[in-house]
Tab-separated table of C-alpha atoms and ligand atoms in Angstrom:
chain	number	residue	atom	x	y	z
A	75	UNK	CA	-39.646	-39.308	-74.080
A	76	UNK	CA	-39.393	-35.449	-74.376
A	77	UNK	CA	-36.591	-34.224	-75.617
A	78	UNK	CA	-35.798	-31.732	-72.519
A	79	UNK	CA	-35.744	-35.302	-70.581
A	80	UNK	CA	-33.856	-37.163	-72.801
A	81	UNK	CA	-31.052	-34.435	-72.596
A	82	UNK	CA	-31.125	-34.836	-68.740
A	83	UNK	CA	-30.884	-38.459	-69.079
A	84	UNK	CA	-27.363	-38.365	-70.667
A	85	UNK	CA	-25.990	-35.450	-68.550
A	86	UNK	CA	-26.991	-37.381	-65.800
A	87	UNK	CA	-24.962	-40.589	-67.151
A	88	UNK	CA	-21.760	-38.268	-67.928
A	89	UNK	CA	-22.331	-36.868	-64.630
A	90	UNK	CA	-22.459	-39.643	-62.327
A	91	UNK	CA	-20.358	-42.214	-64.497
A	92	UNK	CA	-16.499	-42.181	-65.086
A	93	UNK	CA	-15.523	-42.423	-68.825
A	94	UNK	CA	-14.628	-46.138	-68.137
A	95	UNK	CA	-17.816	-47.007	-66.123
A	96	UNK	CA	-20.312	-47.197	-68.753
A	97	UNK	CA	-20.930	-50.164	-70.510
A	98	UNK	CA	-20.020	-48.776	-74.092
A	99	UNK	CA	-16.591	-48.029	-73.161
A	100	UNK	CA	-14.112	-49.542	-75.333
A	101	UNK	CA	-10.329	-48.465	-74.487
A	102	UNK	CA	-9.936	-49.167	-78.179
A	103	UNK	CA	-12.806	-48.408	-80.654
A	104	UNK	CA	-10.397	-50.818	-83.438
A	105	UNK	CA	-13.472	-51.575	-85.167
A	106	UNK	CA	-14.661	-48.075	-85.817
A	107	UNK	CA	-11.170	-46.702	-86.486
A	108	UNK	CA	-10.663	-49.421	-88.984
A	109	UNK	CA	-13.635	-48.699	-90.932
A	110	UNK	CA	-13.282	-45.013	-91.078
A	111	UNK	CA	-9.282	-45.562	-92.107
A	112	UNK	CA	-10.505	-47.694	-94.753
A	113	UNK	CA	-13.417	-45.785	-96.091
A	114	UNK	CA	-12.560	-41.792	-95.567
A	115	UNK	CA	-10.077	-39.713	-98.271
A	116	UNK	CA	-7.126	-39.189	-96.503
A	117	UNK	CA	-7.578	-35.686	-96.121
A	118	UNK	CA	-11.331	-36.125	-95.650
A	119	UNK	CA	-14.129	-34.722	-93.325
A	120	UNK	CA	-15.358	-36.768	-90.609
A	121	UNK	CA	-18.107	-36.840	-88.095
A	122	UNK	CA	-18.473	-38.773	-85.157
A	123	UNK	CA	-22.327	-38.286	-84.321
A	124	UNK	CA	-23.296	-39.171	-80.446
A	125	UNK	CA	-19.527	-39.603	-79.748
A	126	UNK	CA	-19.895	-39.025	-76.206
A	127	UNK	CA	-16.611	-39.457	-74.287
A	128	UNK	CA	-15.264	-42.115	-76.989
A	129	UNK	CA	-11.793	-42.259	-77.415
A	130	UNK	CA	-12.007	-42.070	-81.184
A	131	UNK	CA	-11.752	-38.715	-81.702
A	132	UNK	CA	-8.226	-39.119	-79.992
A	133	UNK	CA	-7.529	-42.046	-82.811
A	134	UNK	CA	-8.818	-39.650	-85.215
A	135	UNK	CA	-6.544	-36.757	-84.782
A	136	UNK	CA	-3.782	-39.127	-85.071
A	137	UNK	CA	-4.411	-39.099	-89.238
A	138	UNK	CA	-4.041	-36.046	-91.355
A	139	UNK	CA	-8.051	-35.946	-91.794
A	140	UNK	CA	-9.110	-32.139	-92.988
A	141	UNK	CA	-11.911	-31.686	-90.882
A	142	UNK	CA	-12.635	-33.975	-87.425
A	143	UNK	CA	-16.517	-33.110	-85.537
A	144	UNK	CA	-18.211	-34.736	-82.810
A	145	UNK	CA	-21.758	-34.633	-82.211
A	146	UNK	CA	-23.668	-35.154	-79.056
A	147	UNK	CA	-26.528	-33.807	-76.784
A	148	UNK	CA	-24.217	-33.926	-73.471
A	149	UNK	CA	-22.277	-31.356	-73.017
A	150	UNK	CA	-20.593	-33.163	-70.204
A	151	UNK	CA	-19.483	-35.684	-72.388
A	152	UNK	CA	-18.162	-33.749	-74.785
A	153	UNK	CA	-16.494	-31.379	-71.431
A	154	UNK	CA	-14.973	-34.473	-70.585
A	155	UNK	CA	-13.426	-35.827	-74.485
A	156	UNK	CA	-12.219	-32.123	-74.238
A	157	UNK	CA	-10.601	-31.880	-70.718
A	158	UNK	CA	-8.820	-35.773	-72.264
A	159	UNK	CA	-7.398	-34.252	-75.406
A	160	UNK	CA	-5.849	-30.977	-73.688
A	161	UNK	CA	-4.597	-28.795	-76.200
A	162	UNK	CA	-5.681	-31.110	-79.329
A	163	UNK	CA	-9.522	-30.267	-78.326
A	164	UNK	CA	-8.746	-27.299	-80.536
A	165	UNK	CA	-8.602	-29.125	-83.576
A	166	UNK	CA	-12.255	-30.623	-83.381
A	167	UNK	CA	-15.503	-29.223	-84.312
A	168	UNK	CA	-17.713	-29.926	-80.883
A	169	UNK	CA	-21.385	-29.739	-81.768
A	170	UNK	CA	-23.273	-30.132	-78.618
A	171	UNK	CA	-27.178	-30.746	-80.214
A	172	UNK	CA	-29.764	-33.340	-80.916
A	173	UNK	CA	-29.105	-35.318	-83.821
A	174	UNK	CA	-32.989	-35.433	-84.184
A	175	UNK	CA	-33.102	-31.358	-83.962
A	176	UNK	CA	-29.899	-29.853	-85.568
A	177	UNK	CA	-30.509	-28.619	-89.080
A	178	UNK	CA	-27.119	-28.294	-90.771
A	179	UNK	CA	-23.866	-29.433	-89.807
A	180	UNK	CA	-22.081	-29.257	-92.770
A	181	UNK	CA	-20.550	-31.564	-95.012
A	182	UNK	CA	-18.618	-34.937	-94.624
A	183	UNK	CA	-17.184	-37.734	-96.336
A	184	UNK	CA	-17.656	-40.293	-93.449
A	185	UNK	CA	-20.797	-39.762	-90.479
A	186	UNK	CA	-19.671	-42.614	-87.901
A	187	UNK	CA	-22.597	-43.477	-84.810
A	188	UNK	CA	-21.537	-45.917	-82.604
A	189	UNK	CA	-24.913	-46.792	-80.033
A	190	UNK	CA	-27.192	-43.600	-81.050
A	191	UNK	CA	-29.236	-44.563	-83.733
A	192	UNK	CA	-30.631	-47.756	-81.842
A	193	UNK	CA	-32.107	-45.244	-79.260
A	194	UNK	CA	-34.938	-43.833	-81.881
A	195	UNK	CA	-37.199	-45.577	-81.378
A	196	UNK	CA	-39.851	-43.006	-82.470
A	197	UNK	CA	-40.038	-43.101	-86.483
A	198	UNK	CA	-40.027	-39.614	-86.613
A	199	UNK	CA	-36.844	-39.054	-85.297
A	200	UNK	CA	-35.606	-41.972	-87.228
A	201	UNK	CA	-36.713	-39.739	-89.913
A	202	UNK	CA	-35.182	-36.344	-88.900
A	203	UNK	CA	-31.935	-38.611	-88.620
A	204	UNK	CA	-31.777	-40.271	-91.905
A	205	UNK	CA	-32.485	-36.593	-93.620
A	206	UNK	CA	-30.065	-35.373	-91.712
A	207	UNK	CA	-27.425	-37.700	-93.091
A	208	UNK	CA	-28.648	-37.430	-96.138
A	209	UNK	CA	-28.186	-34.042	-96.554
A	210	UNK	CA	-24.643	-34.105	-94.416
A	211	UNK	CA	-23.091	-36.577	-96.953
A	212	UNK	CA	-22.234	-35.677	-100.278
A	213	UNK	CA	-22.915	-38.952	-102.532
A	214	UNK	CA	-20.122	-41.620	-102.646
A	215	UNK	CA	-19.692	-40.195	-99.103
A	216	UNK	CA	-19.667	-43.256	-95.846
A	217	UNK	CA	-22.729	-43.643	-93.438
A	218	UNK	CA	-21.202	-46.143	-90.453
A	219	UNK	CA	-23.886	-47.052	-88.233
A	220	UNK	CA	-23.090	-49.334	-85.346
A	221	UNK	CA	-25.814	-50.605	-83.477
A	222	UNK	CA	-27.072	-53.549	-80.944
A	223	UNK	CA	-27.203	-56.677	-83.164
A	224	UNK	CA	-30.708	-58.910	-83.272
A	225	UNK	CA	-29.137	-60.735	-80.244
A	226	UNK	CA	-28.282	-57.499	-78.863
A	227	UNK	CA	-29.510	-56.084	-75.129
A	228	UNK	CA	-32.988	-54.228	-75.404
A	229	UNK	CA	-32.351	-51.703	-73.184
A	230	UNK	CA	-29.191	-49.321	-72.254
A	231	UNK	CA	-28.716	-46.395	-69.704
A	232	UNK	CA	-32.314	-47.733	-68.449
A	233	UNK	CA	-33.521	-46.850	-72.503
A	234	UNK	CA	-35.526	-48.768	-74.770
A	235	UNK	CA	-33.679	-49.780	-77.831
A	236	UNK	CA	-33.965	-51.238	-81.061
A	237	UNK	CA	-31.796	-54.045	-82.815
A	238	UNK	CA	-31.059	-53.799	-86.186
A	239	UNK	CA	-29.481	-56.756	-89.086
A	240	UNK	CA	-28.568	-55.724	-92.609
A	241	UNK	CA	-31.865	-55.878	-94.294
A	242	UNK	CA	-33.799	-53.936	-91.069
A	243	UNK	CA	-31.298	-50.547	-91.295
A	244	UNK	CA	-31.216	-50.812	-94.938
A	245	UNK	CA	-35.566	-50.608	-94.651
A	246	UNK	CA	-34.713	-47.416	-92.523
A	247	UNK	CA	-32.403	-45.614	-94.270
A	248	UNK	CA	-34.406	-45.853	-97.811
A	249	UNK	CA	-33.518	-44.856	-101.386
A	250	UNK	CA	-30.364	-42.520	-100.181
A	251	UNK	CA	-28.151	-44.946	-99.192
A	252	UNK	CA	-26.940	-48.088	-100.548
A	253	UNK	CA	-25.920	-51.405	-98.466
A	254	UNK	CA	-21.911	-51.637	-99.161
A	255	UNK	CA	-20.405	-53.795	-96.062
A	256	UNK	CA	-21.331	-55.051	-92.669
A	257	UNK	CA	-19.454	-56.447	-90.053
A	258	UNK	CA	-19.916	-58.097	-86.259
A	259	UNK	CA	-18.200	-56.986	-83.014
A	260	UNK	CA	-19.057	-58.802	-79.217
A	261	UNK	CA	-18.451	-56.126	-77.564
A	262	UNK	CA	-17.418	-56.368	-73.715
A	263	UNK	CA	-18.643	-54.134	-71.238
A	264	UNK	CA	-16.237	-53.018	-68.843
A	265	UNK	CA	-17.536	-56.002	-66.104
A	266	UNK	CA	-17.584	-58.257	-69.186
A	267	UNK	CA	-20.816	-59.014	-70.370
A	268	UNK	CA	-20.819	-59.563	-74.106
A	269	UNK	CA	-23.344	-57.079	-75.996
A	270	UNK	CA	-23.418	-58.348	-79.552
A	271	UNK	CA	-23.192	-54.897	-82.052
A	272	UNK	CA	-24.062	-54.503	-85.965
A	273	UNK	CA	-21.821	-52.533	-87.960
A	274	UNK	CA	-23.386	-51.332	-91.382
A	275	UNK	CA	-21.660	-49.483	-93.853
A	276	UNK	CA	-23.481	-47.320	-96.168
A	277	UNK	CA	-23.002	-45.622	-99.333
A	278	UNK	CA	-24.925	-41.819	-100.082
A	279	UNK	CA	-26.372	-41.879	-103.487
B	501	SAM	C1	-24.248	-45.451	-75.759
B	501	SAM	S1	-23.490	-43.879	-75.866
B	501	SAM	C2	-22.239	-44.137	-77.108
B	501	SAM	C3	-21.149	-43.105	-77.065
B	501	SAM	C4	-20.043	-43.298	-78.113
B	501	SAM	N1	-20.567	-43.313	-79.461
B	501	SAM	C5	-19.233	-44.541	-77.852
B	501	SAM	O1	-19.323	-45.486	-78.637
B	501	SAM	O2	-18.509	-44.549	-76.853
B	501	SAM	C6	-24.715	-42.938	-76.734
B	501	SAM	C7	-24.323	-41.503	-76.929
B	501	SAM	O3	-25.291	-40.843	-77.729
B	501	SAM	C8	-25.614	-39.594	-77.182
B	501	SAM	N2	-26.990	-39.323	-77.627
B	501	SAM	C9	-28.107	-39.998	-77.281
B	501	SAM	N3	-29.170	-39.516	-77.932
B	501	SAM	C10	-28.709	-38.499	-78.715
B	501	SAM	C11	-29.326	-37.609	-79.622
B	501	SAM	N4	-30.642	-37.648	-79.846
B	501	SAM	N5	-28.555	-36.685	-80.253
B	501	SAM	C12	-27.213	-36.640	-80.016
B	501	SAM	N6	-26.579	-37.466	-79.170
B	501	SAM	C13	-27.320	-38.385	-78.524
B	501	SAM	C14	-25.437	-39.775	-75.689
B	501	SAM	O4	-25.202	-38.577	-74.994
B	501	SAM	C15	-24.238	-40.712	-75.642
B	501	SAM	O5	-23.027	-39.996	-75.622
């Protein structure tokens, strides 16, 4: 798809959807949260790449993190995490960009993605991504990279997707990053069909 489109896409899902109306929506992103609590310093730097609308970023200004971004190509999303948070918007980073374009965004200890990365399904971009990361993490920093499962959906937002186990997004993100944990969610959408989500947890070299 070109990129121009894929932008419209997304604004066009912000625009016509209520936070709670999309089928990623989780009122509490526990799994996420827990893995970043676990894994990040506790004044560390964190990204949230595609974050969208999520409530994380809320969760995240709750701990005494140094530095808290989110990434994503809607604006409107982002408009609408922002209009949420009120006055705490102030104390985010908002990137509004590709992930597959964006050259530098600085350094973290922990890039989260909850639902992007399984949208590449060209391996260039795949490419621009993992180089990306690469080059955002310093090593011993955390790549989390939640994804549809093997038995996940193949399509979201009317988008081709691609499903990913331990040993397939290991293949993809190469030499940089080591495999460190993994773990399972069934997530349910908000009219309760079960979507069944990988969670890998990667370490930069
Ligand atoms: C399925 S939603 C997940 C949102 C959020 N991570 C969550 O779990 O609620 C995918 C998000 O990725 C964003 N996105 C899709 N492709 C992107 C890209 N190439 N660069 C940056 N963001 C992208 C979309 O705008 C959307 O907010």
């Amino acid at each position: 798809m070109v990129k121009t489109n894929l932008k419209a896409v997304w604004e066009r899902v912000y625009a016509t959807k209520g936070e709670a109306g999309v089928s990623w929506y989780q009122a509490e992103p526990r799994c996420s949260f827990e893995l970043i609590e676990s894994l990040a310093p506790s004044s560390g730097r964190i990204i949230d790449v595609g974050g969208g609308a999520s409530v994380l970023v809320d969760r995240l200004l709750d701990l005494p993190f140094a530095k808290v971004a989110v990434l994503d190509i809607s604006e409107t999303a982002l408009a609408k995490a922002q209009s949420r948070l009120g006055d705490r918007a102030g104390r985010v980073d908002w990137i509004t960009a590709d992930v597959t374009e964006i050259q530098d965004i600085g350094t973290f200890d922990v890039w989260h993605d909850r639902a992007v990365f399984h949208f590449l399904t060209d391996e260039s971009d795949r490419k621009l991504y993992t180089e990306l990361a690469a080059r955002s993490l310093p090593p011993g920093g955390f790549l989390i990279i939640a994804c549809f499962a093997v038995d996940g959906p193949t399509r979201c937002s009317d988008l081709d997707v691609r499903r990913y186990d331990k040993a397939s997004l290991s293949a993809e993100l190469g030499d940089a990053f080591e495999f460190v944990t993994e773990s399972r969610e069934t997530h349910m959408t908000p009219w309760n069909a079960p979507q069944s989500f990988f969670y890998g947890v990667f370490r930069r070299r």
